mmCIF file of C-alpha atoms and ligand atoms in Angstrom:
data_model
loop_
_atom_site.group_PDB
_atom_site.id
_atom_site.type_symbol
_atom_site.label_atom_id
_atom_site.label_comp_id
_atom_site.label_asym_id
_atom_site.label_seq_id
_atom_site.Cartn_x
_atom_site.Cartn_y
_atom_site.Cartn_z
ATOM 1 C CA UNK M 112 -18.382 -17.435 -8.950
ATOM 2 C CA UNK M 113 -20.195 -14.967 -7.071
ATOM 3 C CA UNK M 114 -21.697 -11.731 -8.332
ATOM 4 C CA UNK M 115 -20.826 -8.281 -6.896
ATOM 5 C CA UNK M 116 -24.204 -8.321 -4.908
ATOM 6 C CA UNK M 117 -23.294 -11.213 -3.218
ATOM 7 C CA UNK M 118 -20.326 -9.221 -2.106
ATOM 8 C CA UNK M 119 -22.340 -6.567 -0.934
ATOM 9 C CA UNK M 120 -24.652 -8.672 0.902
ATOM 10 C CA UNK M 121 -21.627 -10.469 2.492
ATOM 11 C CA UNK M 122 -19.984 -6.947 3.463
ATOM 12 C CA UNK M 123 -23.623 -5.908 5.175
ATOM 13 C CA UNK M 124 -23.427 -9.065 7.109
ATOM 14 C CA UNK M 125 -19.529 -8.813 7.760
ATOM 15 C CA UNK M 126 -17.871 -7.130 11.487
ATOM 16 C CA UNK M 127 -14.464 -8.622 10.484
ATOM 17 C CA UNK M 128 -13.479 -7.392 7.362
ATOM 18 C CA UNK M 129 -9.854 -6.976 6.280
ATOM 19 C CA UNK M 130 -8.681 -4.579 3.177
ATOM 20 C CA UNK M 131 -5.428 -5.800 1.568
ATOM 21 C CA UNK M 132 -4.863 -2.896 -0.720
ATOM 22 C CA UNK M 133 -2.260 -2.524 -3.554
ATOM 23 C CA UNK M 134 -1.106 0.471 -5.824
ATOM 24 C CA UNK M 135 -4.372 0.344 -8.012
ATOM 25 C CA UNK M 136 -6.424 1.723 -5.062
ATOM 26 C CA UNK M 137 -4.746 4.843 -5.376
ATOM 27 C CA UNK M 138 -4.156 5.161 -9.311
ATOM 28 C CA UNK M 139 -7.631 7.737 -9.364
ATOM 29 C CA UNK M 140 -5.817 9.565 -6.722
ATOM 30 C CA UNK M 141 -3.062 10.517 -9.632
ATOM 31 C CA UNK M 142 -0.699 8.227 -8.170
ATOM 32 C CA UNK M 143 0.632 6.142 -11.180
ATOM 33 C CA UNK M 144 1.100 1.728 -10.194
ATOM 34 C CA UNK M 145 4.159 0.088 -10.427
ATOM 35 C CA UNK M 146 3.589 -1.679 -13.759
ATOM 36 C CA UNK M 147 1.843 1.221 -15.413
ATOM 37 C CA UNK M 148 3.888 1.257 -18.950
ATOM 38 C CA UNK M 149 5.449 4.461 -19.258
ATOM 39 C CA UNK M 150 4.713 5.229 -15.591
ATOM 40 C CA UNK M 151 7.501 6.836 -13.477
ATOM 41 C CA UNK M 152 8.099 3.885 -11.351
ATOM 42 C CA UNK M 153 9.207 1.757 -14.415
ATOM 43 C CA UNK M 154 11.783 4.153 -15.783
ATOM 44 C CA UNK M 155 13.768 4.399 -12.739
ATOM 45 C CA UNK M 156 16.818 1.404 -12.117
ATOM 46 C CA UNK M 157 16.333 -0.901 -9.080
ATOM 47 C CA UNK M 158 18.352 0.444 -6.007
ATOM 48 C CA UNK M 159 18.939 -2.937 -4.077
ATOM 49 C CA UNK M 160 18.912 -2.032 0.040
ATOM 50 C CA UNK M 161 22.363 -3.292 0.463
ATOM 51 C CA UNK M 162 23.733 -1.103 -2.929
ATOM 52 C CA UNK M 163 22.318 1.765 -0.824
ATOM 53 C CA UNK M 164 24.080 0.962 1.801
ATOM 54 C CA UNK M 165 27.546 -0.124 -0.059
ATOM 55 C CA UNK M 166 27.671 2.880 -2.741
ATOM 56 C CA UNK M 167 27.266 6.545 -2.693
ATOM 57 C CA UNK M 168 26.082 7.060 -6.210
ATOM 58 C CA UNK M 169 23.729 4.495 -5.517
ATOM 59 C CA UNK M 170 22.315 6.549 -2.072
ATOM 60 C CA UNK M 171 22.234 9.307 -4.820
ATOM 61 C CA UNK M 172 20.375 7.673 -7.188
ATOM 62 C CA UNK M 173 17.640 6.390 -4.784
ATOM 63 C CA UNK M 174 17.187 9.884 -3.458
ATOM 64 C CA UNK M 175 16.771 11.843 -7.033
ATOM 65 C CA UNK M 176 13.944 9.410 -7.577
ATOM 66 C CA UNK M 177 12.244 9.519 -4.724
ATOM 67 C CA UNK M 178 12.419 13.376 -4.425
ATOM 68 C CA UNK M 179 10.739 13.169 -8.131
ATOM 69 C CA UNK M 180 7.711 10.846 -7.162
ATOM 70 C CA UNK M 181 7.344 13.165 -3.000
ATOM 71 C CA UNK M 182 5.467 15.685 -4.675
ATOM 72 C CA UNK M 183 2.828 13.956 -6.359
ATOM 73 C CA UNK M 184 2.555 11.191 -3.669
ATOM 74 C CA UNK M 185 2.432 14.392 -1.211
ATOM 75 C CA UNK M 186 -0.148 16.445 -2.889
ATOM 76 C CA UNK M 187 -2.710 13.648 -3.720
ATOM 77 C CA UNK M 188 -5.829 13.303 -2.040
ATOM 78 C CA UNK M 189 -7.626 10.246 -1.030
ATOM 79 C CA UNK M 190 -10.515 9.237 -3.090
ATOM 80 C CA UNK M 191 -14.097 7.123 -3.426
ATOM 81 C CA UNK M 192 -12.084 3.409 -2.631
ATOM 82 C CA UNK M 193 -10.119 5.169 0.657
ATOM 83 C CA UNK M 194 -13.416 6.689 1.438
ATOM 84 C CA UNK M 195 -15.265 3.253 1.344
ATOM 85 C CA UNK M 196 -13.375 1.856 4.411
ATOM 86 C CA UNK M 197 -13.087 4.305 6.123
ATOM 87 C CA UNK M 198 -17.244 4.128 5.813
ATOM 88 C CA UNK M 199 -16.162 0.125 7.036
ATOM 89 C CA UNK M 200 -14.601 1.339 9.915
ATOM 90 C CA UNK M 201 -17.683 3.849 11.116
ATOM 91 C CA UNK M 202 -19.544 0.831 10.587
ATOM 92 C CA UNK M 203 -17.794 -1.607 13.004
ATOM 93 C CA UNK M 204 -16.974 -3.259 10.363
ATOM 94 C CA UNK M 205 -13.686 -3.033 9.718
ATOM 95 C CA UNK M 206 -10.570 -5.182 11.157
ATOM 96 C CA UNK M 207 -7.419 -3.597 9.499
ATOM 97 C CA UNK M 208 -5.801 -2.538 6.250
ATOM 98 C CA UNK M 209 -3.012 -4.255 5.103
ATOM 99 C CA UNK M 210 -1.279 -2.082 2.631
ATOM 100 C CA UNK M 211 1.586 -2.180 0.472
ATOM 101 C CA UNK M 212 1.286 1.258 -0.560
ATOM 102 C CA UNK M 213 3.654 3.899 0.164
ATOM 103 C CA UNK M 214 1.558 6.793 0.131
ATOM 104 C CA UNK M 215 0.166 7.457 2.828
ATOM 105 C CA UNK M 216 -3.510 8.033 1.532
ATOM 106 C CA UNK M 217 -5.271 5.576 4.010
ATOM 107 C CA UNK M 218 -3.904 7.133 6.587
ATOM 108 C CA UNK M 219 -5.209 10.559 5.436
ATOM 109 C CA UNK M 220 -8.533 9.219 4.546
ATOM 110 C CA UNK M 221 -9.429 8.887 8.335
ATOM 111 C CA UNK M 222 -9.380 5.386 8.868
ATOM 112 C CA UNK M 223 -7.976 4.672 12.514
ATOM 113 C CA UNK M 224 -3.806 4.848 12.156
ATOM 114 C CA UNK M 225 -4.208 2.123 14.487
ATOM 115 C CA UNK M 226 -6.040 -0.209 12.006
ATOM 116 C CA UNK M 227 -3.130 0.129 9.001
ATOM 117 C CA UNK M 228 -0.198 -2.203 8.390
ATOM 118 C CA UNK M 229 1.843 -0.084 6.062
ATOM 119 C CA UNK M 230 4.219 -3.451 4.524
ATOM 120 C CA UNK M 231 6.192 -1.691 2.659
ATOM 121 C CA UNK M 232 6.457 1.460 4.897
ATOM 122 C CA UNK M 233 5.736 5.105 3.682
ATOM 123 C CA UNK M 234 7.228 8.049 2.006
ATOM 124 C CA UNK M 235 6.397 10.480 4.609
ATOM 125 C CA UNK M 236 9.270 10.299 6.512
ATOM 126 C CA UNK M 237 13.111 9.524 6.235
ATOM 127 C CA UNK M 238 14.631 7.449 8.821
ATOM 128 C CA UNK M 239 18.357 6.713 10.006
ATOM 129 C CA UNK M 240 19.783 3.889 9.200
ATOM 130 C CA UNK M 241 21.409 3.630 12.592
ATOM 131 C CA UNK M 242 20.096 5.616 15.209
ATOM 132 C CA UNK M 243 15.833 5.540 14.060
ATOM 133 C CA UNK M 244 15.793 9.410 14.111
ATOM 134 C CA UNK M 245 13.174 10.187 11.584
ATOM 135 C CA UNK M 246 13.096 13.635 9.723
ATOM 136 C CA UNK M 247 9.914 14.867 7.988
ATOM 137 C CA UNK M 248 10.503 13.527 3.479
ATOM 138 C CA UNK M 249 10.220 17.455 3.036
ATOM 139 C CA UNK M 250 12.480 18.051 5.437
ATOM 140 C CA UNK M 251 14.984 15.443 4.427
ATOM 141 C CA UNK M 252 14.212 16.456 0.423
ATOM 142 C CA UNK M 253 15.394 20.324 1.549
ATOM 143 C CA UNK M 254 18.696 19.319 2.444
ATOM 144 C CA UNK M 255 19.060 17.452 -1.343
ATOM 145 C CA UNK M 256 20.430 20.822 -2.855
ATOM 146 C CA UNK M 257 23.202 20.900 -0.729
ATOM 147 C CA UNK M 258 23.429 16.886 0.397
ATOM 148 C CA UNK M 259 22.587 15.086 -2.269
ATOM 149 C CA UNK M 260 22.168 11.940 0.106
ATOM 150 C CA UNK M 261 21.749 12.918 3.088
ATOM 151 C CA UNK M 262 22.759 11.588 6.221
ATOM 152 C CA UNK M 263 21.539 11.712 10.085
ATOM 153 C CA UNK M 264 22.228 15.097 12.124
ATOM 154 C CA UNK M 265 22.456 13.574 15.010
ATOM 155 C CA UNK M 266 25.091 10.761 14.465
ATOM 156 C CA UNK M 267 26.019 10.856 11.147
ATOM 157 C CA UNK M 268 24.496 7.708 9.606
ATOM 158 C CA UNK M 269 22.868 6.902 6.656
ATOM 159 C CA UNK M 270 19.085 8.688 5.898
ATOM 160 C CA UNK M 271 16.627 6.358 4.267
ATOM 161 C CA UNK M 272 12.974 7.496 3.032
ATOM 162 C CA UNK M 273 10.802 4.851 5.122
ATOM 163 C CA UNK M 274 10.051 2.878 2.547
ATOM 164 C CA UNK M 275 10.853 -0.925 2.333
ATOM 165 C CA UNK M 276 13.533 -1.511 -0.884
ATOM 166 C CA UNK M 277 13.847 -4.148 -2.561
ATOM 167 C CA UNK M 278 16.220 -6.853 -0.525
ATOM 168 C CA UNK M 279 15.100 -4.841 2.777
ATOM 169 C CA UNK M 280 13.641 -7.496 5.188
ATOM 170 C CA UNK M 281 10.143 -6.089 6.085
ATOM 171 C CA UNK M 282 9.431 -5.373 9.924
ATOM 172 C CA UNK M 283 8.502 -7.991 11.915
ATOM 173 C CA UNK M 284 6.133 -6.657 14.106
ATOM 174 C CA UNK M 285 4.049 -5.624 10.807
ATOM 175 C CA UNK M 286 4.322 -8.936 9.724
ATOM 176 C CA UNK M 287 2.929 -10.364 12.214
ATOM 177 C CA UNK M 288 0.068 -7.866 12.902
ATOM 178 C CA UNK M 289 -0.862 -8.682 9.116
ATOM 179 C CA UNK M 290 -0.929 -12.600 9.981
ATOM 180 C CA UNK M 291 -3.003 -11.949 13.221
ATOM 181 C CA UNK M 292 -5.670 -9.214 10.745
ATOM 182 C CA UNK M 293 -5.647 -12.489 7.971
ATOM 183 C CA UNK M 294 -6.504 -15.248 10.716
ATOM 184 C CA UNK M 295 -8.983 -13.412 12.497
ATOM 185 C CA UNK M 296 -11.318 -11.978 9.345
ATOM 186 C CA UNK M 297 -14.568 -13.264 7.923
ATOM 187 C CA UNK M 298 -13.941 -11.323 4.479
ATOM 188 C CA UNK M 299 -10.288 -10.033 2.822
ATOM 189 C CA UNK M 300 -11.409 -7.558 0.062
ATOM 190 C CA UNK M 301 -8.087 -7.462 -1.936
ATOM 191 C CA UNK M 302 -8.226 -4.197 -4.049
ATOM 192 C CA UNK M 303 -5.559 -3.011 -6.671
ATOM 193 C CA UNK M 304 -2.905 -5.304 -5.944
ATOM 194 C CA UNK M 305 -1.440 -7.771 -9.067
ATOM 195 C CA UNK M 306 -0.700 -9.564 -6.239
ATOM 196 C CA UNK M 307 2.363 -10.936 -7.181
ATOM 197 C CA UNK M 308 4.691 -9.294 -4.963
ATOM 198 C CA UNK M 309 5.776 -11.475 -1.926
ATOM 199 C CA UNK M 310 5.889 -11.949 0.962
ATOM 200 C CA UNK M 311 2.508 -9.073 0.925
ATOM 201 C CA UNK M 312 0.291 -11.599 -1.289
ATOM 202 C CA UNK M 313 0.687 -14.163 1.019
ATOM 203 C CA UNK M 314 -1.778 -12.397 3.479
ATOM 204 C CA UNK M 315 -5.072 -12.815 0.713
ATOM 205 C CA UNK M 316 -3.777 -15.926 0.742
ATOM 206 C CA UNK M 317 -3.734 -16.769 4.611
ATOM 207 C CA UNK M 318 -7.271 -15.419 4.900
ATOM 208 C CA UNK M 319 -8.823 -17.485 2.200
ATOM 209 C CA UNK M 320 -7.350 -20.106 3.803
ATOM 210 C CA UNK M 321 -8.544 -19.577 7.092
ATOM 211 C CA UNK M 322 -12.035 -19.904 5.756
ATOM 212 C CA UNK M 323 -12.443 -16.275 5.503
ATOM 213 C CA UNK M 324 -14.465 -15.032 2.024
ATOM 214 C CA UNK M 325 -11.644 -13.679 -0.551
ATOM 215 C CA UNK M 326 -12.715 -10.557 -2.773
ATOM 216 C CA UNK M 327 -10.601 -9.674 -5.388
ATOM 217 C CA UNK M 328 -11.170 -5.727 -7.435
ATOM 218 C CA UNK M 329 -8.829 -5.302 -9.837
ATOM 219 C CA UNK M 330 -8.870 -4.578 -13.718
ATOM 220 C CA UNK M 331 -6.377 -7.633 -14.721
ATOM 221 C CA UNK M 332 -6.326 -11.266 -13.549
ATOM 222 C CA UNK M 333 -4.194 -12.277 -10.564
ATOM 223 C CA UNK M 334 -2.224 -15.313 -9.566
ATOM 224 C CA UNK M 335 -5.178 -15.805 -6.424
ATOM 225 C CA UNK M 336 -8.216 -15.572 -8.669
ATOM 226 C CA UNK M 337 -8.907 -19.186 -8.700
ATOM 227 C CA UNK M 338 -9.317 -19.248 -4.843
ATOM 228 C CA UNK M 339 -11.302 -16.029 -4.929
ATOM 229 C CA UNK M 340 -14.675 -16.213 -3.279
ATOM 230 C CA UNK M 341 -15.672 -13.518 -6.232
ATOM 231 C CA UNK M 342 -13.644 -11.720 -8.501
ATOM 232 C CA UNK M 343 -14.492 -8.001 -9.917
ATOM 233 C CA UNK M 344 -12.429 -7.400 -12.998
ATOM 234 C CA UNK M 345 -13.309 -3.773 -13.282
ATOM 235 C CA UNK M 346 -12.361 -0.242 -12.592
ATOM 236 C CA UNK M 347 -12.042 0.458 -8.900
ATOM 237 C CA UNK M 348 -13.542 3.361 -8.653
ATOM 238 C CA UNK M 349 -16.712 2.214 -10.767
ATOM 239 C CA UNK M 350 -16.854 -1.692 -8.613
ATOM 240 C CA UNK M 351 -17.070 1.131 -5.038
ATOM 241 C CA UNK M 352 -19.851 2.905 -6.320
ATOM 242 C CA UNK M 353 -21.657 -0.048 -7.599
ATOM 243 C CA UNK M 354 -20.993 -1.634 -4.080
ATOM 244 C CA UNK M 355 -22.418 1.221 -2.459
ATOM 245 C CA UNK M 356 -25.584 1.198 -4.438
ATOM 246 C CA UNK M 357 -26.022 -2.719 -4.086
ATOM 247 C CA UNK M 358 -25.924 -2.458 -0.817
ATOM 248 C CA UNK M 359 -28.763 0.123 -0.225
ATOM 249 C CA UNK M 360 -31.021 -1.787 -2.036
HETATM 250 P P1 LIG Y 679 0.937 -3.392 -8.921
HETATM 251 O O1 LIG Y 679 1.318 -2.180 -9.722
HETATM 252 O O2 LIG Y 679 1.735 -4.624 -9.089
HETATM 253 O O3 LIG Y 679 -0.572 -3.788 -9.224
HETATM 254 C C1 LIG Y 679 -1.586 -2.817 -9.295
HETATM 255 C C2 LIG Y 679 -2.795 -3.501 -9.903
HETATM 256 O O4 LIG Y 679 -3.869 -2.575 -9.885
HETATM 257 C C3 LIG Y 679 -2.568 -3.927 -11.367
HETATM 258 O O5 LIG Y 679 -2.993 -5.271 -11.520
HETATM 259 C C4 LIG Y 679 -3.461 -2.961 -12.159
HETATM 260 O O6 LIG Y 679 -3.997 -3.583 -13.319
HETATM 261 C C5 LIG Y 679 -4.527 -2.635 -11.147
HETATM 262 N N1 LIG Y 679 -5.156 -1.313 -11.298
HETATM 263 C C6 LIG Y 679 -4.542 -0.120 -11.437
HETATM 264 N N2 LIG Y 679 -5.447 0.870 -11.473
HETATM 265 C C7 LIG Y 679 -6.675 0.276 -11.366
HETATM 266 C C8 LIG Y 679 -8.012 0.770 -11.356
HETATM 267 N N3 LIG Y 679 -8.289 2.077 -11.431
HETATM 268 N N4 LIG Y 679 -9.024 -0.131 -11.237
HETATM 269 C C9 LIG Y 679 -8.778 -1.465 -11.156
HETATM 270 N N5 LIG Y 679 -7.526 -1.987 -11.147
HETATM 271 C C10 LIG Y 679 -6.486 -1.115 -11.247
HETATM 272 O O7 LIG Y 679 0.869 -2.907 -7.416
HETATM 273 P P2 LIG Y 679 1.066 -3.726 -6.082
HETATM 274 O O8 LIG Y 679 0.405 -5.057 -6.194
HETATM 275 O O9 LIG Y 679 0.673 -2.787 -5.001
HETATM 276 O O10 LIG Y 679 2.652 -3.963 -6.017
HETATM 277 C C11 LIG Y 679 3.566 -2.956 -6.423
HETATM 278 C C12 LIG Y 679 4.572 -2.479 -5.399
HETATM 279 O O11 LIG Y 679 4.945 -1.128 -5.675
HETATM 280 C C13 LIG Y 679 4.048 -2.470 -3.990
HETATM 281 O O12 LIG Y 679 5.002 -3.107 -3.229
HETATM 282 C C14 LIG Y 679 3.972 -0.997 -3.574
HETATM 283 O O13 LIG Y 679 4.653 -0.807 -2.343
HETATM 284 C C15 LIG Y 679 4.710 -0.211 -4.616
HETATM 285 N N6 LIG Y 679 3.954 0.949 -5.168
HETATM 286 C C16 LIG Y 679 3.173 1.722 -4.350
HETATM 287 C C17 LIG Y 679 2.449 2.762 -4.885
HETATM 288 C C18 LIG Y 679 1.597 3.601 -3.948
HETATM 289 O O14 LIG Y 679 1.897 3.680 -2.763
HETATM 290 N N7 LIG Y 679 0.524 4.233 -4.421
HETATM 291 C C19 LIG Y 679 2.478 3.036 -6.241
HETATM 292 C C20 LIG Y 679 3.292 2.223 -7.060
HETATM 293 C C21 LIG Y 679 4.034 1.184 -6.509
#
């Protein structure tokens, strides 16, 4: 197995990089993951997409707990693991970001928009189930006090945060731009993901087996260790920095 400055010797040498980046990228930023015990994620029940759809108390329920996470997903800030692709990208180095976060945080790092595949969508906005209009999340989160599940202004239909639920098909087109990023890259850095959630993990996957190098930076072991090129079982924030340094020297 090789050692993190291998990795940083293969990043200096690397124009094709991918990021596939999970929930632990942006657990420094104050944002808790999805398996975090305790965490808010894990205390809230499962809204299926089609109970959404079927039941109001359901549409209810999915709306009191997003409007409890929008705050804190709103008022974080990017931090050093954002910031180190976005240093890819002024590099030339970087391909894309395939992300299943929800947060928006690459985006406000600076990376190119153009560069992220947001999966699993992204809290920012609310979208209409029929017609596409989308409504700012603090816009749509306003109207809870009065609505408390809002639907479309201009035709009545249902208002989703645009976020990918569970039993929601993900988008094609993103699908495919995340095959196309996973074929074409010389090195996938996969970095706090458990990668266990599917179809996402199946991009790591598609790289390594397109003969690209597969870096995996995350604190526990995941299912896609074994075909790792190098594996960095350590804290995020701490394997960036040492990155960095290793590859000054
Ligand atoms: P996950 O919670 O399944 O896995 C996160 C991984 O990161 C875990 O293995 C954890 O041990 C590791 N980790 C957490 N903090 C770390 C740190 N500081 N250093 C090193 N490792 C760290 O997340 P996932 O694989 O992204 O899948 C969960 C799903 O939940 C995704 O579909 C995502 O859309 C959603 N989600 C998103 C956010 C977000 O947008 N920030 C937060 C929670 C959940």
């Amino acid at each position: 197995m090789a050692s993190l400055t291998d990795v940083a010797k293969w990043i200096q040498a690397s124009r094709k990089i991918i990021g596939f980046t999970g929930a632990g990228i942006s657990t420094h930023s104050g944002i808790p993951d999805f398996r975090s015990p305790g965490g808010v994620w894990s205390k809230n029940t499962t809204i299926l997409f089609q109970e959404f759809v079927d039941n109001y108390e359901d549409r209810v329920e999915y709306w009191r707990q997003k409007a409890a996470i929008w705050p804190a997903v709103r008022d974080a800030e990017p931090n050093n693991a954002h910031q180190f692709f976005v240093d890819l990208d002024r590099a030339g180095k970087l391909l894309g970001i395939i992300t299943q976060n929800i947060d928006g945080l690459h985006e406000r790092s600076g990376v190119d928009g153009q560069k992220i595949v947001r999966l699993h969508g992204w809290m920012q906005e609310a979208v209409c189930l029929s017609c596409g209009t989308a409504v700012t999340m603090d816009a749509a989160c306003e109207r809870l006090k009065d609505e408390p599940a809002p639907v479309c202004e201009q035709c009545a239909g249902l208002l989703k945060p645009a976020t990918i639920s569970f039993g929601q098909s993900l988008r094609e087109g993103d699908l495919s731009r995340a095959a196309t990023l996973s074929t074409k890259c010389d090195l996938c850095l996969a970095v706090g993901s458990s990668l266990v959630v599917q179809p996402a993990a199946g991009f790591p996957e598609m790289a390594s087996q397109n003969n690209a190098r597969l870096v995996i930076i995350n604190n526990t072991a995941t299912p896609l260790d074994r075909m790792a090129d190098a594996v960095i079982r350590e804290d995020i924030g701490t394997a960036v920095e040492q990155l960095k340094k290793a590859m000054r020297r």
